[in-house]
Tab-separated table of C-alpha atoms in Angstrom:
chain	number	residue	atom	x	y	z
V	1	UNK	CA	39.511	16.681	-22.337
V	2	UNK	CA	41.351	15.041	-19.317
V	3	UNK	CA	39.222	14.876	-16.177
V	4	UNK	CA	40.518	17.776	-13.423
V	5	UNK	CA	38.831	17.054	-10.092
V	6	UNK	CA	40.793	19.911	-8.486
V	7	UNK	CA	39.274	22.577	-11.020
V	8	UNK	CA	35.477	19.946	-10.694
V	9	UNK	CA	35.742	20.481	-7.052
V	10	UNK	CA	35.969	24.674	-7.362
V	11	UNK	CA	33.612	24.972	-10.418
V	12	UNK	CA	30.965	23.775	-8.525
V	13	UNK	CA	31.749	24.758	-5.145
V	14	UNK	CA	31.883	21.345	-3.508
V	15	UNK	CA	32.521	22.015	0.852
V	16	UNK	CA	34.682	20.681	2.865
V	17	UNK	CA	32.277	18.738	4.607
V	18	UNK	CA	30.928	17.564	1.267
V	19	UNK	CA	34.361	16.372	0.214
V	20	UNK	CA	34.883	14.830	3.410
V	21	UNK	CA	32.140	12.841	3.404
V	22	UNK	CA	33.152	11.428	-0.156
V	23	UNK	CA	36.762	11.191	1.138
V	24	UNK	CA	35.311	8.678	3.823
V	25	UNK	CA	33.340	6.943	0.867
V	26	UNK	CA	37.115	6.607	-1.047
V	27	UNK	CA	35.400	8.719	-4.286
V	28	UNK	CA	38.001	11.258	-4.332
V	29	UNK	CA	40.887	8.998	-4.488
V	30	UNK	CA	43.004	7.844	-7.701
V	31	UNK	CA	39.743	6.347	-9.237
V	32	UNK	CA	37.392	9.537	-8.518
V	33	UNK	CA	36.270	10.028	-12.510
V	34	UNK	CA	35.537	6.499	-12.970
V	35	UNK	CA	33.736	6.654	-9.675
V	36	UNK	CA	31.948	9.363	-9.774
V	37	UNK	CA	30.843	8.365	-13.598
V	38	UNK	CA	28.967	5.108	-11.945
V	39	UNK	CA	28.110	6.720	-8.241
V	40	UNK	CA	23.792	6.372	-8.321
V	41	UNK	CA	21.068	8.517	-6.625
V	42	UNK	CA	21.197	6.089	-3.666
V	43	UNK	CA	25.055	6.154	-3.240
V	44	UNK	CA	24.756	10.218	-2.900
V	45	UNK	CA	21.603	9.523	-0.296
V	46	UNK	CA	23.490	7.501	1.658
V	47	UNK	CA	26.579	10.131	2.565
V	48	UNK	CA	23.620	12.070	4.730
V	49	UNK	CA	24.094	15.435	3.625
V	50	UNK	CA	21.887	18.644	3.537
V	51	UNK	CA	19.559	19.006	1.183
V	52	UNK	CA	21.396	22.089	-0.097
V	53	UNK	CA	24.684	20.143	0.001
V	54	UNK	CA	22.988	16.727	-1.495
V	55	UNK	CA	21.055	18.614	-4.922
V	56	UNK	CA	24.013	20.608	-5.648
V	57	UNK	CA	26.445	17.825	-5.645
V	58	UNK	CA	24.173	15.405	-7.225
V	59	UNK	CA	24.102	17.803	-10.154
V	60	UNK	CA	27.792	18.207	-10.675
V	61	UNK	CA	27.993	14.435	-10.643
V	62	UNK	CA	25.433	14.368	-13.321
V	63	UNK	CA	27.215	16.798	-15.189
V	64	UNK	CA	30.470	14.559	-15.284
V	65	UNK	CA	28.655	11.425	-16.276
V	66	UNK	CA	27.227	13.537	-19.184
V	67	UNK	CA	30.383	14.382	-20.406
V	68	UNK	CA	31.245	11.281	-20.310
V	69	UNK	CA	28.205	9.761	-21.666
V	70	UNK	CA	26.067	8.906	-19.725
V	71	UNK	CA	25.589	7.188	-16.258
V	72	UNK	CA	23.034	5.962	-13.515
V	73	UNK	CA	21.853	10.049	-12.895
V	74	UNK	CA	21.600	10.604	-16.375
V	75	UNK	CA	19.175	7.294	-17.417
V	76	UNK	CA	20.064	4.252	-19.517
V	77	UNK	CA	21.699	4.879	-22.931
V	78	UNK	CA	21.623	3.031	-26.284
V	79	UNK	CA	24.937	1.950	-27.491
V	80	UNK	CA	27.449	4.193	-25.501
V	81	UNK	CA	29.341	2.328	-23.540
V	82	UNK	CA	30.583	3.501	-20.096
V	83	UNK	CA	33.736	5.621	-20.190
V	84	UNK	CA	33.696	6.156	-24.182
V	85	UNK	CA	34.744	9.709	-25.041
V	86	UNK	CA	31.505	12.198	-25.087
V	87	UNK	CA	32.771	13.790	-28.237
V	88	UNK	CA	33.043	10.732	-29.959
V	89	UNK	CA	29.326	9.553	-29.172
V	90	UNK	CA	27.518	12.598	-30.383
V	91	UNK	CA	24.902	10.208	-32.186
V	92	UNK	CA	24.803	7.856	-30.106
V	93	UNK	CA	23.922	9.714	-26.708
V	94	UNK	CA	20.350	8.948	-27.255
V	95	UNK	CA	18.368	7.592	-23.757
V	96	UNK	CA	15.450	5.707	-23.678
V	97	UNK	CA	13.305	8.296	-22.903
V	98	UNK	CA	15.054	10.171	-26.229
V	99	UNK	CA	13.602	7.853	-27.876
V	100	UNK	CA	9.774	7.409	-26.805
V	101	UNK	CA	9.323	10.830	-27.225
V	102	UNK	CA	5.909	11.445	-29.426
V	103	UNK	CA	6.131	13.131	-33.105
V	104	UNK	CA	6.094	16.839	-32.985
V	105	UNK	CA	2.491	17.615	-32.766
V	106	UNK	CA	1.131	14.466	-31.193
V	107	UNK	CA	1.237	15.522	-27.538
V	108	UNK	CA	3.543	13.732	-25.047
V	109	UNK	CA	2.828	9.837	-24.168
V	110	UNK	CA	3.538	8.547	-20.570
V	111	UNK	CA	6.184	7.177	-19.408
V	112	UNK	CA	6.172	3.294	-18.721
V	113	UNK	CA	6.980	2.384	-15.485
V	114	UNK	CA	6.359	-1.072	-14.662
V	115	UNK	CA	7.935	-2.547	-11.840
V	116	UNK	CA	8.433	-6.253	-12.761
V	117	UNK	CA	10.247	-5.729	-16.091
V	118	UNK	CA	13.060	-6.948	-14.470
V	119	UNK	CA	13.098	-10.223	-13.531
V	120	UNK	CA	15.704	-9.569	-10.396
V	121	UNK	CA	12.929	-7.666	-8.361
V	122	UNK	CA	11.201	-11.276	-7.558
V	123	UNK	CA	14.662	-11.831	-6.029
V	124	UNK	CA	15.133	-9.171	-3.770
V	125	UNK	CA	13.137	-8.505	-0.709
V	126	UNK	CA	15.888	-6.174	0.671
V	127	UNK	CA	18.365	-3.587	-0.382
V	128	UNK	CA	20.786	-4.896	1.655
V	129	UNK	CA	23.869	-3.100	0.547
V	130	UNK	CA	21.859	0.186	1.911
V	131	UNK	CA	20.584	-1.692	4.904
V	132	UNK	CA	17.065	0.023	4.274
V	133	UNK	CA	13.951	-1.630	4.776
V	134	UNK	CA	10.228	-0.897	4.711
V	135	UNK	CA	8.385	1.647	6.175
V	136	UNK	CA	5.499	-0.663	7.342
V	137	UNK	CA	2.041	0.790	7.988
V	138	UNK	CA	1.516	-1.609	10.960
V	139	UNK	CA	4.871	0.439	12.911
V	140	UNK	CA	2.900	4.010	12.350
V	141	UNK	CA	-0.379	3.301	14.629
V	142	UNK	CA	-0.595	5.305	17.104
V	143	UNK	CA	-1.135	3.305	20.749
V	144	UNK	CA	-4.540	4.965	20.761
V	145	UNK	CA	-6.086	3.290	17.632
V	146	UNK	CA	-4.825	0.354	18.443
V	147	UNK	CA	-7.314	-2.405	19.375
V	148	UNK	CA	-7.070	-4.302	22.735
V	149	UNK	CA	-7.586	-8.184	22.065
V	150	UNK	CA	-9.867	-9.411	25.047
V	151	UNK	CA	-9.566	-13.589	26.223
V	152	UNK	CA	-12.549	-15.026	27.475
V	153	UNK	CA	-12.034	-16.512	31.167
V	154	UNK	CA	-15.443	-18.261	31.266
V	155	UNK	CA	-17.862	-17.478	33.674
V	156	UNK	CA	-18.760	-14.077	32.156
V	157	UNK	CA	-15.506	-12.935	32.888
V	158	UNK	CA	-13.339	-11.390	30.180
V	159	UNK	CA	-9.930	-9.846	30.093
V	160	UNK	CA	-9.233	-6.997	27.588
V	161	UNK	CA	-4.674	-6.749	26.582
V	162	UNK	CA	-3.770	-3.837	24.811
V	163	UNK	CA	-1.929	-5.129	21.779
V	164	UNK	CA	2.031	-4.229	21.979
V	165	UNK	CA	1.769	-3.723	17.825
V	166	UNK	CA	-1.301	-3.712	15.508
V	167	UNK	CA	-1.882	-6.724	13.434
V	168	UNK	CA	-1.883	-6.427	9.513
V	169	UNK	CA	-5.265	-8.032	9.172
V	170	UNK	CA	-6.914	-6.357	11.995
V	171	UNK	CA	-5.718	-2.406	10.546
V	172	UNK	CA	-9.205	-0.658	9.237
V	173	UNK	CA	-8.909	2.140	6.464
V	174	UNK	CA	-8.737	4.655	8.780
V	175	UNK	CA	-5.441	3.402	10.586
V	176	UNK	CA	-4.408	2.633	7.217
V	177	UNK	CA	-4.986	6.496	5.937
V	178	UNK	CA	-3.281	7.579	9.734
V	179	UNK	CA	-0.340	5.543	9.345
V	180	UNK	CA	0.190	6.170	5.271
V	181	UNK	CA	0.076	10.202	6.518
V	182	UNK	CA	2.900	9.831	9.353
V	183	UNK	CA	5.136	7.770	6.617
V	184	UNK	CA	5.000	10.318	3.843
V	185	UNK	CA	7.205	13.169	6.149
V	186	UNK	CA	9.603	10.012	7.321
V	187	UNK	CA	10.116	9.115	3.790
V	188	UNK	CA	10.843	13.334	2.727
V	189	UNK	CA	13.178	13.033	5.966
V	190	UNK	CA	15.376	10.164	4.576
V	191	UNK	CA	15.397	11.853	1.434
V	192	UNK	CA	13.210	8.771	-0.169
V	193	UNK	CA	10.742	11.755	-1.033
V	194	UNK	CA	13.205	14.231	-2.276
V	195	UNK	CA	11.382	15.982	-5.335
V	196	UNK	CA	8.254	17.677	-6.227
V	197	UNK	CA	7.817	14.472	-8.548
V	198	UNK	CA	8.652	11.692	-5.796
V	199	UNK	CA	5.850	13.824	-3.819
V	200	UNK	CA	3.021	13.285	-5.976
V	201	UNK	CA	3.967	10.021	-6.873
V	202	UNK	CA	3.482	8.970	-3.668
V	203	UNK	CA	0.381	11.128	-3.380
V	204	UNK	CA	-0.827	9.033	-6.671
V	205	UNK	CA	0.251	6.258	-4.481
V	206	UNK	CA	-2.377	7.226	-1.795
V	207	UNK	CA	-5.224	7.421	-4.182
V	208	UNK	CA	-4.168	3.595	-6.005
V	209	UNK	CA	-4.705	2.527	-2.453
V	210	UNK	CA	-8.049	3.320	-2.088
V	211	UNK	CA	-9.413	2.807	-5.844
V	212	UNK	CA	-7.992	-0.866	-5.343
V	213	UNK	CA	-9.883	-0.999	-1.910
V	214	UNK	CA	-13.358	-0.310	-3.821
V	215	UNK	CA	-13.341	-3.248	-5.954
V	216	UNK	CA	-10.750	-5.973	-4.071
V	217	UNK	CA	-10.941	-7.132	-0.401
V	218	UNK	CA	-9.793	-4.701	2.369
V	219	UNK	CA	-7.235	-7.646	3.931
V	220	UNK	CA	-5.961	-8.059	0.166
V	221	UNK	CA	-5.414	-4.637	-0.310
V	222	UNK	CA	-3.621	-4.265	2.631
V	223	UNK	CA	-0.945	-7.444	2.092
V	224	UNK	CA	-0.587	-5.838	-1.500
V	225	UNK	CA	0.393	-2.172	0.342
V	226	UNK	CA	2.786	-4.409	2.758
V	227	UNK	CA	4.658	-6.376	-0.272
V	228	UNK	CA	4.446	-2.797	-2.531
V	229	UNK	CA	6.482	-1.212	0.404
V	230	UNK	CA	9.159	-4.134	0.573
V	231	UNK	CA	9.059	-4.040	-2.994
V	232	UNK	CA	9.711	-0.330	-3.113
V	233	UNK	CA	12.523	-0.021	0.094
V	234	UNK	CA	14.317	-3.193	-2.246
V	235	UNK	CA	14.189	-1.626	-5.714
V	236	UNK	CA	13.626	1.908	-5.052
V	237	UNK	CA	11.399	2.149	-8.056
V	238	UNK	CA	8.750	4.943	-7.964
V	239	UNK	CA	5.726	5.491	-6.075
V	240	UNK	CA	2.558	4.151	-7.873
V	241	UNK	CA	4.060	2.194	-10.437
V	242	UNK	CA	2.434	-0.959	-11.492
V	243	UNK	CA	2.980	-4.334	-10.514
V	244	UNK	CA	0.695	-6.601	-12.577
V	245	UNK	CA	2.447	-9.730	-10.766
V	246	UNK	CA	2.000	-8.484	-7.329
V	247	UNK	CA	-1.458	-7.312	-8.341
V	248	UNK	CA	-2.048	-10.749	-9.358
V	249	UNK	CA	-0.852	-12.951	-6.560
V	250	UNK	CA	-2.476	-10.708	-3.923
V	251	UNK	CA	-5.624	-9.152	-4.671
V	252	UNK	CA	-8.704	-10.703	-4.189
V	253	UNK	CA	-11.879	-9.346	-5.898
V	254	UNK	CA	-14.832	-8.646	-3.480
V	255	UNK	CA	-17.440	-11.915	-3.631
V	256	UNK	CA	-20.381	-11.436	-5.610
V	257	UNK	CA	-23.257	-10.484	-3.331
V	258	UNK	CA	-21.168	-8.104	-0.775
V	259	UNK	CA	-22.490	-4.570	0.064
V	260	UNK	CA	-26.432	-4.387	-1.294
V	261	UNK	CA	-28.012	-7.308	-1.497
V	262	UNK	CA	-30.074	-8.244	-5.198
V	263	UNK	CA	-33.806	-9.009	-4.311
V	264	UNK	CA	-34.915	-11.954	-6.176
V	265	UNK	CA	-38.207	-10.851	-8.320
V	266	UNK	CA	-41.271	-11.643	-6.719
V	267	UNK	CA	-39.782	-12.388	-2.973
V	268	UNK	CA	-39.852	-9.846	-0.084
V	269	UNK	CA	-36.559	-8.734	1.324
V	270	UNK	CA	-35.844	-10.918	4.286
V	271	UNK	CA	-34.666	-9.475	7.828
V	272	UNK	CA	-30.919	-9.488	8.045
V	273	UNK	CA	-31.183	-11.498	11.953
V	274	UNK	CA	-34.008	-13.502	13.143
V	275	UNK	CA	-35.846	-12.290	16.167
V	276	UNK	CA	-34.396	-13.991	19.452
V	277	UNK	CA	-35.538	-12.110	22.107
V	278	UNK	CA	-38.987	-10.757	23.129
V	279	UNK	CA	-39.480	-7.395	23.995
V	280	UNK	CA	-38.707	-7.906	27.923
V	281	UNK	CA	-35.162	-9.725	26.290
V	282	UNK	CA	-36.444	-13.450	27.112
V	283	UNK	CA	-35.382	-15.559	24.188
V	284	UNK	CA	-37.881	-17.390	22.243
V	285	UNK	CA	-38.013	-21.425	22.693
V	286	UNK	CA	-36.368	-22.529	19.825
V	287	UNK	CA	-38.131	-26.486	20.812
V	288	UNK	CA	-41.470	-24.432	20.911
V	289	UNK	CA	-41.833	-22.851	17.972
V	290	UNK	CA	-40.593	-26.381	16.105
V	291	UNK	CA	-43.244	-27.857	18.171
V	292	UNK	CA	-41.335	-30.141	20.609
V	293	UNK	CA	-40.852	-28.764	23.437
V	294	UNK	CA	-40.816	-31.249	26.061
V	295	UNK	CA	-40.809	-28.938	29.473
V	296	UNK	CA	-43.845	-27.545	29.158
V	297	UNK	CA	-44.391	-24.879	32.155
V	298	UNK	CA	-41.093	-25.982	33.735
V	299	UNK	CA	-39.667	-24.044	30.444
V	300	UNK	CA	-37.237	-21.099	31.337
V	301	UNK	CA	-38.312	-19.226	27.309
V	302	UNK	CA	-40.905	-17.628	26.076
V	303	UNK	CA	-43.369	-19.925	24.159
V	304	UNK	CA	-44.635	-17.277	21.980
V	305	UNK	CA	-43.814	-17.050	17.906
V	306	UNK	CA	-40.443	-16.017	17.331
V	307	UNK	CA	-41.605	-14.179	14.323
V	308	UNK	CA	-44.348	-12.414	15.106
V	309	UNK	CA	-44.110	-12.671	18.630
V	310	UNK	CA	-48.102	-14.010	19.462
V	311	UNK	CA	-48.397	-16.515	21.991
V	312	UNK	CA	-51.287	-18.254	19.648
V	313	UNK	CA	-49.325	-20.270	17.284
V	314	UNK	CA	-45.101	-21.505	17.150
V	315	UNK	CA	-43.515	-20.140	14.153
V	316	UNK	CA	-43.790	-23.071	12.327
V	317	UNK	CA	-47.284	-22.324	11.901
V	318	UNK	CA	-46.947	-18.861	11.491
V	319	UNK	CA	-47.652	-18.844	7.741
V	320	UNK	CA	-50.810	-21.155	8.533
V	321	UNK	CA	-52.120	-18.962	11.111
V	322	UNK	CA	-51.961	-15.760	8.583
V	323	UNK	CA	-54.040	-17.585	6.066
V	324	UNK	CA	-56.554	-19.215	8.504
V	325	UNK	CA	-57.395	-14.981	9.452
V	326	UNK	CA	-57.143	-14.378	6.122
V	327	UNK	CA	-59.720	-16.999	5.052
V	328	UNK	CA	-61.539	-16.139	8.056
V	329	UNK	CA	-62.169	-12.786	7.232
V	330	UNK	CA	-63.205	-13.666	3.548
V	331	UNK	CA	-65.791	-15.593	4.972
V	332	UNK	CA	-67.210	-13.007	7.278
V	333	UNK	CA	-67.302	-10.392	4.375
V	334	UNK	CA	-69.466	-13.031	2.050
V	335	UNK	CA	-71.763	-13.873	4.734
């Protein structure tokens, strides 16, 4: 059946202000069935129309490139080449998704979605024929959480600069969480976010943020957020899919040892930070307690332990002077 795009355009009720915007595009010219048979989700983003306007003519393009076959709305298909007559491809229309569907019974599998399947993604760091980039989570910090970076004059003198824009490595979880909330309505906005599914994914996105920040480095997560978000704006893939290569290069597993510390058996647990002060805030002589302390009186520190604190004995014989009371005692209790 010969394409009409008179009778397409009052079938589905397509506006005046929605054909003028794909007039401007050149879709409804002599080419408009092969056009609108390879015209993607992005391409109908990009004419910035309602959402009313955008969801009803995305599905009358869809229904065209079904017709047809097949097309970018519709998902890949297996041996149906683009343009071959729908009624001739009956058996053929089959998409990908067609054809990982389970065996009646056996419940429905998930759908793979792995980012770097393609090859072309570790080419692309922008979609430059949108002229979109990232949302970055270092541009959504509100001037108030930002920290100021203070330069030491000498002298006890310090000068604290508010920072003009947040660094990556210096953004804490809770910026992190801040920022990721102002993004999601910017990205619903531009249409990025523009189905119930899209939503959650980038909810699901939310939560892969924080799992990954339990077991891997805070800094790693975060460049592995920053390249996911370049990766995304470039490919447009979905929110939360994996990327086993960008996991790879740049998450770093927490060292061994970090949060609670293991007690070795049969040692006591040892005081995170030596004692340097005294209780009026005098630091201890450091010469002193090694025993070598060459100023004697002159001395401007307190010549007392630094562990204990007792004016009786330097902390290098701290140790000696608990056994010499213990061994004192024992004696006093035999006599």
């Amino acid at each position: 059946m010969e394409f009409s795009l008179s009778e397409w355009i009052e079938k589905h009720e397509i506006g005046e202000d929605v054909q003028a915007a794909l007039k401007k595009e050149g879709l409804l010219g002599q080419k408009a069935h092969k056009c609108l048979c390879l015209i993607e989700n992005q391409d109908l983003k990009d004419l910035r129309l309602c959402k009313a306007d955008f969801l009803l003519l995305k599905e009358a393009v869809k229904e065209i490139q079904e017709d047809n076959g097949g097309g970018p709305l519709c998902g890949p298909t297996i041996g149906v080449p683009l343009g071959a007559p729908a009624q001739k491809q009956k058996q053929s229309q089959m998409t990908l998704d067609d054809l990982l569907q389970p065996v009646q019974g056996q419940g429905k599998q998930p759908r793979s979605d792995r980012v770097d399947l393609d090859p072309s993604v570790y080419l692309t760091a922008r979609r430059k024929d949108s002229g979109e980039s990232a949302l970055r989570v270092v541009d959504f910090i509100s001037s108030a959480a930002r920290e100021s970076e203070e330069i030491d004059l000498g002298g006890g003198i310090s000068l604290k600069m508010a920072g003009q824009k947040q660094k990556l490595e210096r953004v804490s979880p809770a910026m992190w969480m801040a920022a990721n909330g102002r993004i999601m309505p910017e990205l619903i906005k531009n249409r990025e976010l523009d189905t119930e599914e899209s939503v959650f994914d980038y909810i699901a996105y939310t939560v892969k943020v924080s799992e990954l920040a339990c077991r891997y480095t805070w800094a790693s997560v975060l460049m592995y957020d920053d390249e996911y978000r370049s990766l995304q704006a470039a490919t447009g893939h979905r929110w939360g899919a994996d990327t086993p290569h960008l996991s790879v290069v740049a998450l770093r597993e927490k060292p061994i040892g970090t949060g609670q510390q293991r007690q070795q058996p049969g040692t006591n647990v040892a005081a995170p930070n030596k004692r340097r002060t005294n209780a009026k805030g005098i630091p201890f002589c450091l010469q002193w307690n090694k025993g070598n302390c060459t100023y004697g009186d002159r001395c401007n520190f307190d010549h007392s332990c630094a562990t204990c604190g007792k004016a009786d004995h330097p902390s290098k014989d701290h140790a000696l002077a608990g056994s010499g009371k213990a061994a004192a005692a024992a004696t006093t209790s035999i006599a």
